[in-house]
Amino acid sequence: MAGDGTDQRALQYEQTLMYGRYTQELGVYAREEAARLREERGFKRSISERTRSLELLQYDQGRCAKCRICILQCQKLLISRIGEDWIFLILLGLVMALVSWAMDFCIAVCLQAQKWMYGGLESNIFLQYLAWVTYPVVLISFSAGFTHIVAPQAAGSGIPEMKTILRGVVLKEYLTLKTFVAKVVGLTCALGSGMPLGKEGPFVHVASLCAALLSKFMSLFGGIYENTDENKSRNIEMLAAACAVGVGCCFAAPIGGVLFSIEVTSTFFAVRNYWRGFFAATFSAFIFRVLAVWNRDEETITALFKTRFRLDFPFDLQELPAFAVIGIASGFGGALFVYLNRLIVQFIRKQKTINKFLMKKRLLYPALVTLLISTLTFPPGFGQFMAGKLTQKESLVTLLDNRTWAKQGIAEEFDYIGHSHEWKHPQLNVFITLVIFIVMKFWMSALATTIPVPCGAFMPVFVIGAAFGRLVGESMAAWFPDGIHSDGMIYHIVPGGYAVVGAAALSGAVTHTVSTAVIVFELTGQISHILPIMIAVILANAVAQSLQPSIYDSIIRIKKLPYLPELGWGHQEKYNIRVEDIMVRDVGYVTLNCTYRQLHDALMSGHLKTFALVESAESMILLGSIERSQLQALLTQQLGRQRRLEFLRERALSEKKQVNEDGGQKINQEVRFQISTEESSFSPPRTLSPKPLKPALKRPSERSTEIPTSPQDSGIALKNLFCAHPGTEGMEEEPYGEDDMTMREIAEWEEQQLDEQVNFNNCKIDPAPFQLVERTSLHKTHTIFSLLGLDHAYVTSIGRLIGVVSLKELRKAIEGSVTVKGVKVRPPLASFRDSGTSSSETEATEIHKLWDLHTSLSIPREHHPSDSDDKSH
Amino acid sequence: MAGDGTDQRALQYEQTLMYGRYTQELGVYAREEAARLREERGFKRSISERTRSLELLQYDQGRCAKCRICILQCQKLLISRIGEDWIFLILLGLVMALVSWAMDFCIAVCLQAQKWMYGGLESNIFLQYLAWVTYPVVLISFSAGFTHIVAPQAAGSGIPEMKTILRGVVLKEYLTLKTFVAKVVGLTCALGSGMPLGKEGPFVHVASLCAALLSKFMSLFGGIYENTDENKSRNIEMLAAACAVGVGCCFAAPIGGVLFSIEVTSTFFAVRNYWRGFFAATFSAFIFRVLAVWNRDEETITALFKTRFRLDFPFDLQELPAFAVIGIASGFGGALFVYLNRLIVQFIRKQKTINKFLMKKRLLYPALVTLLISTLTFPPGFGQFMAGKLTQKESLVTLLDNRTWAKQGIAEEFDYIGHSHEWKHPQLNVFITLVIFIVMKFWMSALATTIPVPCGAFMPVFVIGAAFGRLVGESMAAWFPDGIHSDGMIYHIVPGGYAVVGAAALSGAVTHTVSTAVIVFELTGQISHILPIMIAVILANAVAQSLQPSIYDSIIRIKKLPYLPELGWGHQEKYNIRVEDIMVRDVGYVTLNCTYRQLHDALMSGHLKTFALVESAESMILLGSIERSQLQALLTQQLGRQRRLEFLRERALSEKKQVNEDGGQKINQEVRFQISTEESSFSPPRTLSPKPLKPALKRPSERSTEIPTSPQDSGIALKNLFCAHPGTEGMEEEPYGEDDMTMREIAEWEEQQLDEQVNFNNCKIDPAPFQLVERTSLHKTHTIFSLLGLDHAYVTSIGRLIGVVSLKELRKAIEGSVTVKGVKVRPPLASFRDSGTSSSETEATEIHKLWDLHTSLSIPREHHPSDSDDKSH
């Protein structure tokens, strides 16, 4: 972790290099980079020397030397090949399969332990309750604590962050070894507690972490991707493949995994990555299932939740309306789930007293929630009405069972199989058990997923969907006891099929994906219900998408991650908005022949991250763009202490020259001194070189430390620039230290310096910022921004700069707050959606302001949301 | 088809507008456009008037007026909603399902008819042979002839063309009603003939045609997408969805259809289109299968080729090596198929004598090929050794059968079911029958797909793959008669499962897709073999992709469609090439203050399609780009006859003025005349406005007709510019007609005109052409070109233009003919691939030259390959 600092700088450097930016600053960065490379090469050399010495050793031994040389050559080949994509993907698949399997094993052991404890204490119901409740509370508290201490970034699903990262935003701390450890350990404990949490979302994150670490590890061997610019684009491709692996090895669903990860994380997808995803996910799923066979859990490779529905007549055509009903109801349910989840987070945040209290005792909230949920599922208590004894996996297996539970009162019949009898309560109907289960699990899942531990919402929702489907199926079976088909043959209705449809529909509605259908096929190993499932999933999506954002987009909003929202499906009004309607006409620019004073004024005037460089204020021909930090560096260099000292020395020198006209060999010494000053005058840009913004969203007081030049170094004008409150403290106190200038002299000198013309030679200029024209539509602008991962684009008219559009304007326009041509442009059902988010609107803008302030002072596109805070408060 | 001309122009206009280009030419085009809109509005008004009158009528009638008003309002709402995406998609799905079902019905009838004829003539084997052979020959000849006469573009698969269209290149004639009719009729006949041809590739094209026509039809109602720029991007989105529908309703495989169409047609895929594809494809597949139920073909909705393998133990883990072998062998087989197919086309083309003869008798080649193939499949003849009696569909059903054919000599056992007995020959082993079938069908399919009728290669390859899989499966079953598993239970090997794996692997290898796996699941209705299939498909792809391009890319190469090849998978050397290595440094540019003479020289110097507009030759600051045609229009306007006449008149006027100092009211008249001249002087750009290049790749003589200004109008300098051989014909013949200038005077006048400074005011300038910098890598350049569908990009360094990269350079660099830093950059196995294409290398360059010549004179990105010629010659 020693080279992390330079590494981060390198990554940001790439960031600014994105889409071919060219630097002319050959000074500081190049040197650092060279040093880093030298170090790395040294490491590589030591490796290769070791192998060479080994080789010599082998050669000396005589005997079966040929054989050994052969082995060594193979080894060499292997090392040279180790950087190749397919080896990387195989390794990734293998590692993830092992991780997934080991984690499943641990989770199973944990759950077994709870059951064993519960069973052992059957004599005393109070002790039994204590054991039942304490166990998950301890596990969840440990998980929350461990995550918080090791890496707060590991909490939550991880899919929203991956989505943001794949959009091109650097969220560096989300891809470290610490986060990996925290995520894996935290997730195992959280799932082992038996809470209604899922493994799938976090697994996407774990796989990405794994890919990032593996990539770092392998870069020690292969020297193929030495160029950092390419390394970046390759990393993104590998992360996309890793997301597929995550879902693939979690559900043993390679195809569904690839599709789900595409739908969930990407806006535009490169088909060549698709291949990578398929390759890695298949390998991973294969190993995952083979491990189960080797462990004697299974006889051969089969689906995770295998169903055994009849093949000849899976369903009747007349059952389709029922499936459609499931789809539509799931759509509403999914939207409600997302809404409820967000409501809980916002409620917890808003209640200031609760908030403060919880902030002090970070583990209290998880413990309380766990206590509540486990109390309600206590089997001899309320849990008996909702099959509380069953784990999530067992519930799913029973729900997908192909027998009918409610055959006109003969519900007793099914007590011979595995766990299905849990659904049968002596006093209650199966229907009522199911309804209780659905209602209770629904809010429990929505609540549980707000705990700041690594957890996903997919699996709980999947189970709830299955229960809902089973409920509809059982009702249908009770309604048509002999099936619907009228042509002689009797085909009974299969409620298990309805459960499959319900599971796919509800999880599709919550995540806004269609590929849950494919995941369901792969999970159950049967594809016979393909059309009902597809229809239900599509209907559920249509309903849910018009009501609420997906659970991941909702989290992105809650966490305020810098992500561009999607254009809705079929909102044609988007086609009528043009760039000229949303662009900011007052562009911050600097001219090629401007003075430092103008530069200073431009920097003082706003918080822009980048400035346009135009030929002159009259022609306004766009030449490129310059980052704020670069301009600040220029100004610092011009007004900095070094130059002032230099000026002083020069003045002194010329004075001395006049004085020492007669006597002196001192001149020689002076000259040498002068040279050394010149050298040191080269360093100021170094201190200003890009440095990642720390996760300090909530700590505005840290802002001043972000500025690398201390006020003492910077003089008056710079002080104005860098300090929020220029004030007068220290202005008169000391005559600026060692140099013999008074305040007045300094001011004079600065005035003089500010009137000089700016020399852009040592400045990093992006010569090809992206350009749009006034008539470009919002739709096209969105496409281009998503495609290229842009941050802002200039609007030009035949080379002349006339405006600028940034992500912010675009986001505003898409979210419908721009009025165009008298019509308020809004998505059809946005009002309902707004009511959900408006409560946090005020704090949102405040935090946004803060963020803008921050990013304006630092490097663009570097963002570290303090999500752990968001979650635990 | 009356408005086609303006429509085409509008489309090209959009083309040039792509990515936000701004026009200042408000003259001609706007007027034409306005006229068109007026016409359309007139049409719409007539519709709305009709409904209004209806409404009034209804209102007058009293009685149940309320009810009728309600209906009318619904109707209005429907009409206003008709432009919405989802209605469009539903309509598309519905129409395509009906087309697919109707076509299947007709094909079934055709095949039935052949069988009936064959059965009826059993007494006379010669007559039987005649009937067996004549029937397909007639059908194929009709199909070829019909296609050739109605729309030659309809021949072949259509996927390569769709790929090119979705890349952003306008191939206008591929999306017309004529092509639709030709494709549907031709395809039905071709498949009805029983040749080894497929329906799937053409169906992608048919669905796209259907979408294009539907979109045209619906634009009459909805006024949402009035802006043509957006219309274009929406059309592309709809076409992408249509491709999914095509595959979806052909195989009743919505998911596989979406994935296959993505893999086959896209480089970058917008996830929001994915949704559209799923929606339309599901609806289409649903209707397609429901039609079968309503027609009493099926009892309920099931898979097209339903299999009934056992669920509990689908395959043993130890069978996996056999599946891997199938995958690898299929990879080689797929590559061989593509190679063979291309070889046949090239052989036919090269043989000049054959070529000439075939060109005269266009129907001879199809007839001969059909004769050969149908003779060999004649059941009492050679066909008895290869189950020749079975249709493609029947073969597939029998191959996927879940019984084992070769149970140690008890092959007699299986004569009780459907058609499986066809595979049992009294003298021959099942294995030998299968081998003969595979070998014969392999070359037959490769040959048959070169016939210029609408046909695809997917289904034949699928059947061959299934046969190969069945062969391996039967061998395994013979080798391990009691299964491999050793734990007491006996699980026999299921050769049908091997057939499924083989089918997916071979079709995946030929098309370079992984989604054939999904298609197979949906076709068979079973997903139990998911892992073997995925492994086999991935291995097959890995092998095939390293040996040959996909069948569609191969056709793209053969047809020379303007498509950018893919970057290979894991060719890391691509990361080391930079734009500066491949860019053309000698950029054709015009300066803002250049004279017409410089413009003329620039136009004369090369065949560039677009010229860079720079500020001045010294600064080289890039301001935008101008199309060649625009510059030509400027020059024409400056040197054209109108201006010459005007000049003459002015001169005459001033002379007259001097003469008529005393007497004359003639001046008034003259002035009026002058005004009219000015008006007409505005029209020249009109004649030069973009016009699609006709499919004239092979007719270079037509080139001169492409130039809209006749030499008489254009003067000497323009003649130089437009005519390939400026010559002297007609130079001295007449003193340029009506105007009283001699040649000498004209030349003088032109010299004078050419020295004037160019006025760019009326010129369409693209102010934001895409810019790269020298250090942009090839990989990134390729990504950007694919993402944005670029044609060329300028290379700049801080605003200064230093080079240009076009598709051509990029293609060259990717295909590995650029030497960088002393190393020849080539894909690993390219040498094998080259040997296949080198034979056509010479003609390729010639045709390319021609094409370059063409496109340089006309509009960029408009390309009409004469594929029908290519195919039938």
mmCIF file of C-alpha atoms in Angstrom, chain A residues 289-467:
data_model
loop_
_atom_site.group_PDB
_atom_site.id
_atom_site.type_symbol
_atom_site.label_atom_id
_atom_site.label_comp_id
_atom_site.label_asym_id
_atom_site.label_seq_id
_atom_site.Cartn_x
_atom_site.Cartn_y
_atom_site.Cartn_z
ATOM 1 C CA ARG A 289 -21.378 -26.358 -8.939
ATOM 2 C CA VAL A 290 -18.535 -28.840 -9.327
ATOM 3 C CA LEU A 291 -17.463 -28.028 -5.776
ATOM 4 C CA ALA A 292 -20.926 -29.032 -4.617
ATOM 5 C CA VAL A 293 -20.581 -32.351 -6.441
ATOM 6 C CA TRP A 294 -17.142 -33.001 -4.994
ATOM 7 C CA ASN A 295 -18.503 -32.192 -1.582
ATOM 8 C CA ARG A 296 -21.158 -34.892 -2.123
ATOM 9 C CA ASP A 297 -23.955 -32.374 -1.758
ATOM 10 C CA GLU A 298 -25.203 -33.229 -5.216
ATOM 11 C CA GLU A 299 -24.915 -36.242 -7.436
ATOM 12 C CA THR A 300 -24.194 -34.226 -10.563
ATOM 13 C CA ILE A 301 -24.325 -30.669 -11.793
ATOM 14 C CA THR A 302 -27.885 -29.381 -11.493
ATOM 15 C CA ALA A 303 -29.701 -26.156 -10.832
ATOM 16 C CA LEU A 304 -29.558 -24.555 -7.404
ATOM 17 C CA PHE A 305 -33.306 -24.714 -6.782
ATOM 18 C CA LYS A 306 -34.320 -27.492 -9.103
ATOM 19 C CA THR A 307 -38.016 -27.774 -9.871
ATOM 20 C CA ARG A 308 -39.802 -30.806 -11.240
ATOM 21 C CA PHE A 309 -42.845 -29.440 -13.019
ATOM 22 C CA ARG A 310 -44.393 -31.605 -15.691
ATOM 23 C CA LEU A 311 -43.013 -31.018 -19.166
ATOM 24 C CA ASP A 312 -45.852 -32.118 -21.410
ATOM 25 C CA PHE A 313 -48.399 -29.482 -20.397
ATOM 26 C CA PRO A 314 -46.740 -26.816 -18.270
ATOM 27 C CA PHE A 315 -49.713 -24.454 -18.175
ATOM 28 C CA ASP A 316 -52.939 -23.728 -19.930
ATOM 29 C CA LEU A 317 -53.362 -20.786 -22.233
ATOM 30 C CA GLN A 318 -56.294 -19.654 -20.103
ATOM 31 C CA GLU A 319 -54.077 -19.306 -17.064
ATOM 32 C CA LEU A 320 -52.268 -16.414 -18.715
ATOM 33 C CA PRO A 321 -54.522 -13.698 -17.206
ATOM 34 C CA ALA A 322 -53.558 -14.947 -13.756
ATOM 35 C CA PHE A 323 -49.895 -14.646 -14.683
ATOM 36 C CA ALA A 324 -50.504 -11.142 -15.987
ATOM 37 C CA VAL A 325 -52.182 -10.248 -12.701
ATOM 38 C CA ILE A 326 -49.129 -11.501 -10.825
ATOM 39 C CA GLY A 327 -46.971 -9.316 -13.051
ATOM 40 C CA ILE A 328 -48.982 -6.159 -12.522
ATOM 41 C CA ALA A 329 -49.368 -6.697 -8.773
ATOM 42 C CA SER A 330 -45.642 -7.369 -8.516
ATOM 43 C CA GLY A 331 -44.999 -4.130 -10.313
ATOM 44 C CA PHE A 332 -46.908 -2.201 -7.657
ATOM 45 C CA GLY A 333 -45.331 -4.287 -4.927
ATOM 46 C CA GLY A 334 -41.849 -3.668 -6.215
ATOM 47 C CA ALA A 335 -42.404 0.061 -6.377
ATOM 48 C CA LEU A 336 -43.793 -0.018 -2.859
ATOM 49 C CA PHE A 337 -40.764 -1.900 -1.634
ATOM 50 C CA VAL A 338 -38.355 0.673 -3.071
ATOM 51 C CA TYR A 339 -40.477 3.473 -1.653
ATOM 52 C CA LEU A 340 -40.647 1.847 1.781
ATOM 53 C CA ASN A 341 -36.936 1.228 1.857
ATOM 54 C CA ARG A 342 -36.186 4.860 1.053
ATOM 55 C CA LEU A 343 -38.802 6.073 3.522
ATOM 56 C CA ILE A 344 -37.161 4.162 6.360
ATOM 57 C CA VAL A 345 -33.725 5.572 5.548
ATOM 58 C CA GLN A 346 -35.122 9.083 5.356
ATOM 59 C CA PHE A 347 -37.130 8.716 8.525
ATOM 60 C CA ILE A 348 -34.102 7.559 10.483
ATOM 61 C CA ARG A 349 -32.089 10.435 9.083
ATOM 62 C CA LYS A 350 -34.685 13.096 9.748
ATOM 63 C CA GLN A 351 -35.372 12.335 13.396
ATOM 64 C CA LYS A 352 -32.545 14.393 14.806
ATOM 65 C CA THR A 353 -32.711 13.017 18.301
ATOM 66 C CA ILE A 354 -32.742 9.435 17.144
ATOM 67 C CA ASN A 355 -30.049 10.273 14.702
ATOM 68 C CA LYS A 356 -27.713 11.742 17.266
ATOM 69 C CA PHE A 357 -28.248 8.903 19.619
ATOM 70 C CA LEU A 358 -27.681 6.305 16.952
ATOM 71 C CA MET A 359 -24.586 8.054 15.735
ATOM 72 C CA LYS A 360 -23.020 7.683 19.130
ATOM 73 C CA LYS A 361 -23.924 4.043 19.439
ATOM 74 C CA ARG A 362 -23.330 2.858 15.946
ATOM 75 C CA LEU A 363 -24.246 -0.723 16.661
ATOM 76 C CA LEU A 364 -27.542 0.043 18.328
ATOM 77 C CA TYR A 365 -29.576 0.429 15.166
ATOM 78 C CA PRO A 366 -28.534 -2.920 13.656
ATOM 79 C CA ALA A 367 -29.032 -4.640 16.979
ATOM 80 C CA LEU A 368 -32.487 -3.153 17.497
ATOM 81 C CA VAL A 369 -33.657 -4.035 14.019
ATOM 82 C CA THR A 370 -32.322 -7.567 14.347
ATOM 83 C CA LEU A 371 -33.960 -7.970 17.715
ATOM 84 C CA LEU A 372 -37.300 -6.865 16.359
ATOM 85 C CA ILE A 373 -37.179 -9.130 13.333
ATOM 86 C CA SER A 374 -35.905 -12.201 15.137
ATOM 87 C CA THR A 375 -38.469 -11.768 17.884
ATOM 88 C CA LEU A 376 -41.240 -11.744 15.327
ATOM 89 C CA THR A 377 -39.943 -14.846 13.591
ATOM 90 C CA PHE A 378 -39.503 -16.810 16.847
ATOM 91 C CA PRO A 379 -41.131 -20.119 15.870
ATOM 92 C CA PRO A 380 -43.145 -20.814 19.023
ATOM 93 C CA GLY A 381 -44.300 -17.185 19.021
ATOM 94 C CA PHE A 382 -45.620 -15.250 16.051
ATOM 95 C CA GLY A 383 -43.221 -17.148 13.818
ATOM 96 C CA GLN A 384 -45.549 -20.157 13.790
ATOM 97 C CA PHE A 385 -47.978 -18.227 11.583
ATOM 98 C CA MET A 386 -45.366 -17.461 8.983
ATOM 99 C CA ALA A 387 -43.130 -20.529 8.744
ATOM 100 C CA GLY A 388 -40.557 -18.728 10.845
ATOM 101 C CA LYS A 389 -38.477 -21.824 11.383
ATOM 102 C CA LEU A 390 -37.463 -22.049 7.754
ATOM 103 C CA THR A 391 -34.348 -20.355 6.492
ATOM 104 C CA GLN A 392 -34.575 -18.269 3.377
ATOM 105 C CA LYS A 393 -33.302 -21.093 1.219
ATOM 106 C CA GLU A 394 -35.669 -23.638 2.720
ATOM 107 C CA SER A 395 -38.637 -21.324 2.236
ATOM 108 C CA LEU A 396 -37.753 -20.912 -1.402
ATOM 109 C CA VAL A 397 -37.397 -24.646 -1.950
ATOM 110 C CA THR A 398 -40.798 -25.313 -0.383
ATOM 111 C CA LEU A 399 -42.455 -22.479 -2.262
ATOM 112 C CA LEU A 400 -41.232 -23.837 -5.601
ATOM 113 C CA ASP A 401 -42.508 -27.302 -4.722
ATOM 114 C CA ASN A 402 -44.617 -28.850 -7.473
ATOM 115 C CA ARG A 403 -47.331 -30.192 -5.221
ATOM 116 C CA THR A 404 -50.520 -28.331 -4.437
ATOM 117 C CA TRP A 405 -50.915 -27.449 -0.785
ATOM 118 C CA ALA A 406 -54.576 -26.572 -0.571
ATOM 119 C CA LYS A 407 -56.549 -29.413 -2.076
ATOM 120 C CA GLN A 408 -59.932 -28.660 -0.578
ATOM 121 C CA GLY A 409 -59.081 -29.392 2.985
ATOM 122 C CA ILE A 410 -56.633 -32.198 2.347
ATOM 123 C CA ALA A 411 -53.782 -29.944 3.333
ATOM 124 C CA GLU A 412 -52.680 -32.648 5.734
ATOM 125 C CA GLU A 413 -51.489 -34.751 2.879
ATOM 126 C CA PHE A 414 -48.230 -32.901 2.393
ATOM 127 C CA ASP A 415 -46.592 -33.548 5.685
ATOM 128 C CA TYR A 416 -44.454 -36.323 4.343
ATOM 129 C CA ILE A 417 -41.994 -34.127 2.489
ATOM 130 C CA GLY A 418 -39.069 -32.032 3.657
ATOM 131 C CA HIS A 419 -40.181 -28.777 5.144
ATOM 132 C CA SER A 420 -43.512 -28.074 3.510
ATOM 133 C CA HIS A 421 -45.349 -28.953 6.687
ATOM 134 C CA GLU A 422 -43.997 -25.745 8.197
ATOM 135 C CA TRP A 423 -46.535 -23.883 6.096
ATOM 136 C CA LYS A 424 -49.357 -25.848 7.618
ATOM 137 C CA HIS A 425 -50.615 -24.401 10.846
ATOM 138 C CA PRO A 426 -53.115 -26.477 12.802
ATOM 139 C CA GLN A 427 -55.543 -23.566 13.228
ATOM 140 C CA LEU A 428 -54.846 -21.581 10.082
ATOM 141 C CA ASN A 429 -55.425 -21.960 6.406
ATOM 142 C CA VAL A 430 -52.417 -22.155 4.078
ATOM 143 C CA PHE A 431 -53.677 -18.965 2.431
ATOM 144 C CA ILE A 432 -53.570 -17.020 5.670
ATOM 145 C CA THR A 433 -50.084 -18.315 6.483
ATOM 146 C CA LEU A 434 -48.939 -17.151 3.082
ATOM 147 C CA VAL A 435 -50.532 -13.727 3.440
ATOM 148 C CA ILE A 436 -48.947 -13.224 6.860
ATOM 149 C CA PHE A 437 -45.619 -14.386 5.507
ATOM 150 C CA ILE A 438 -45.784 -11.973 2.558
ATOM 151 C CA VAL A 439 -46.839 -8.950 4.608
ATOM 152 C CA MET A 440 -44.372 -9.521 7.441
ATOM 153 C CA LYS A 441 -41.442 -10.391 5.197
ATOM 154 C CA PHE A 442 -42.158 -7.394 3.033
ATOM 155 C CA TRP A 443 -41.559 -4.742 5.643
ATOM 156 C CA MET A 444 -38.930 -6.827 7.412
ATOM 157 C CA SER A 445 -36.875 -7.053 4.240
ATOM 158 C CA ALA A 446 -37.278 -3.363 3.522
ATOM 159 C CA LEU A 447 -36.143 -2.636 7.056
ATOM 160 C CA ALA A 448 -33.337 -5.184 7.181
ATOM 161 C CA THR A 449 -31.704 -3.891 4.014
ATOM 162 C CA THR A 450 -31.195 -0.505 5.688
ATOM 163 C CA ILE A 451 -28.834 -2.024 8.273
ATOM 164 C CA PRO A 452 -25.275 -0.882 7.522
ATOM 165 C CA VAL A 453 -23.889 -4.347 6.864
ATOM 166 C CA PRO A 454 -22.972 -5.826 3.485
ATOM 167 C CA CYS A 455 -26.294 -7.070 2.186
ATOM 168 C CA GLY A 456 -28.500 -7.200 -0.856
ATOM 169 C CA ALA A 457 -32.235 -7.025 -1.364
ATOM 170 C CA PHE A 458 -32.549 -9.396 -4.294
ATOM 171 C CA MET A 459 -32.987 -12.698 -2.517
ATOM 172 C CA PRO A 460 -35.529 -11.521 0.109
ATOM 173 C CA VAL A 461 -37.583 -9.948 -2.616
ATOM 174 C CA PHE A 462 -37.268 -13.093 -4.658
ATOM 175 C CA VAL A 463 -38.672 -15.162 -1.791
ATOM 176 C CA ILE A 464 -41.517 -12.726 -1.190
ATOM 177 C CA GLY A 465 -42.346 -12.854 -4.888
ATOM 178 C CA ALA A 466 -42.355 -16.632 -4.804
ATOM 179 C CA ALA A 467 -44.713 -16.587 -1.831
#
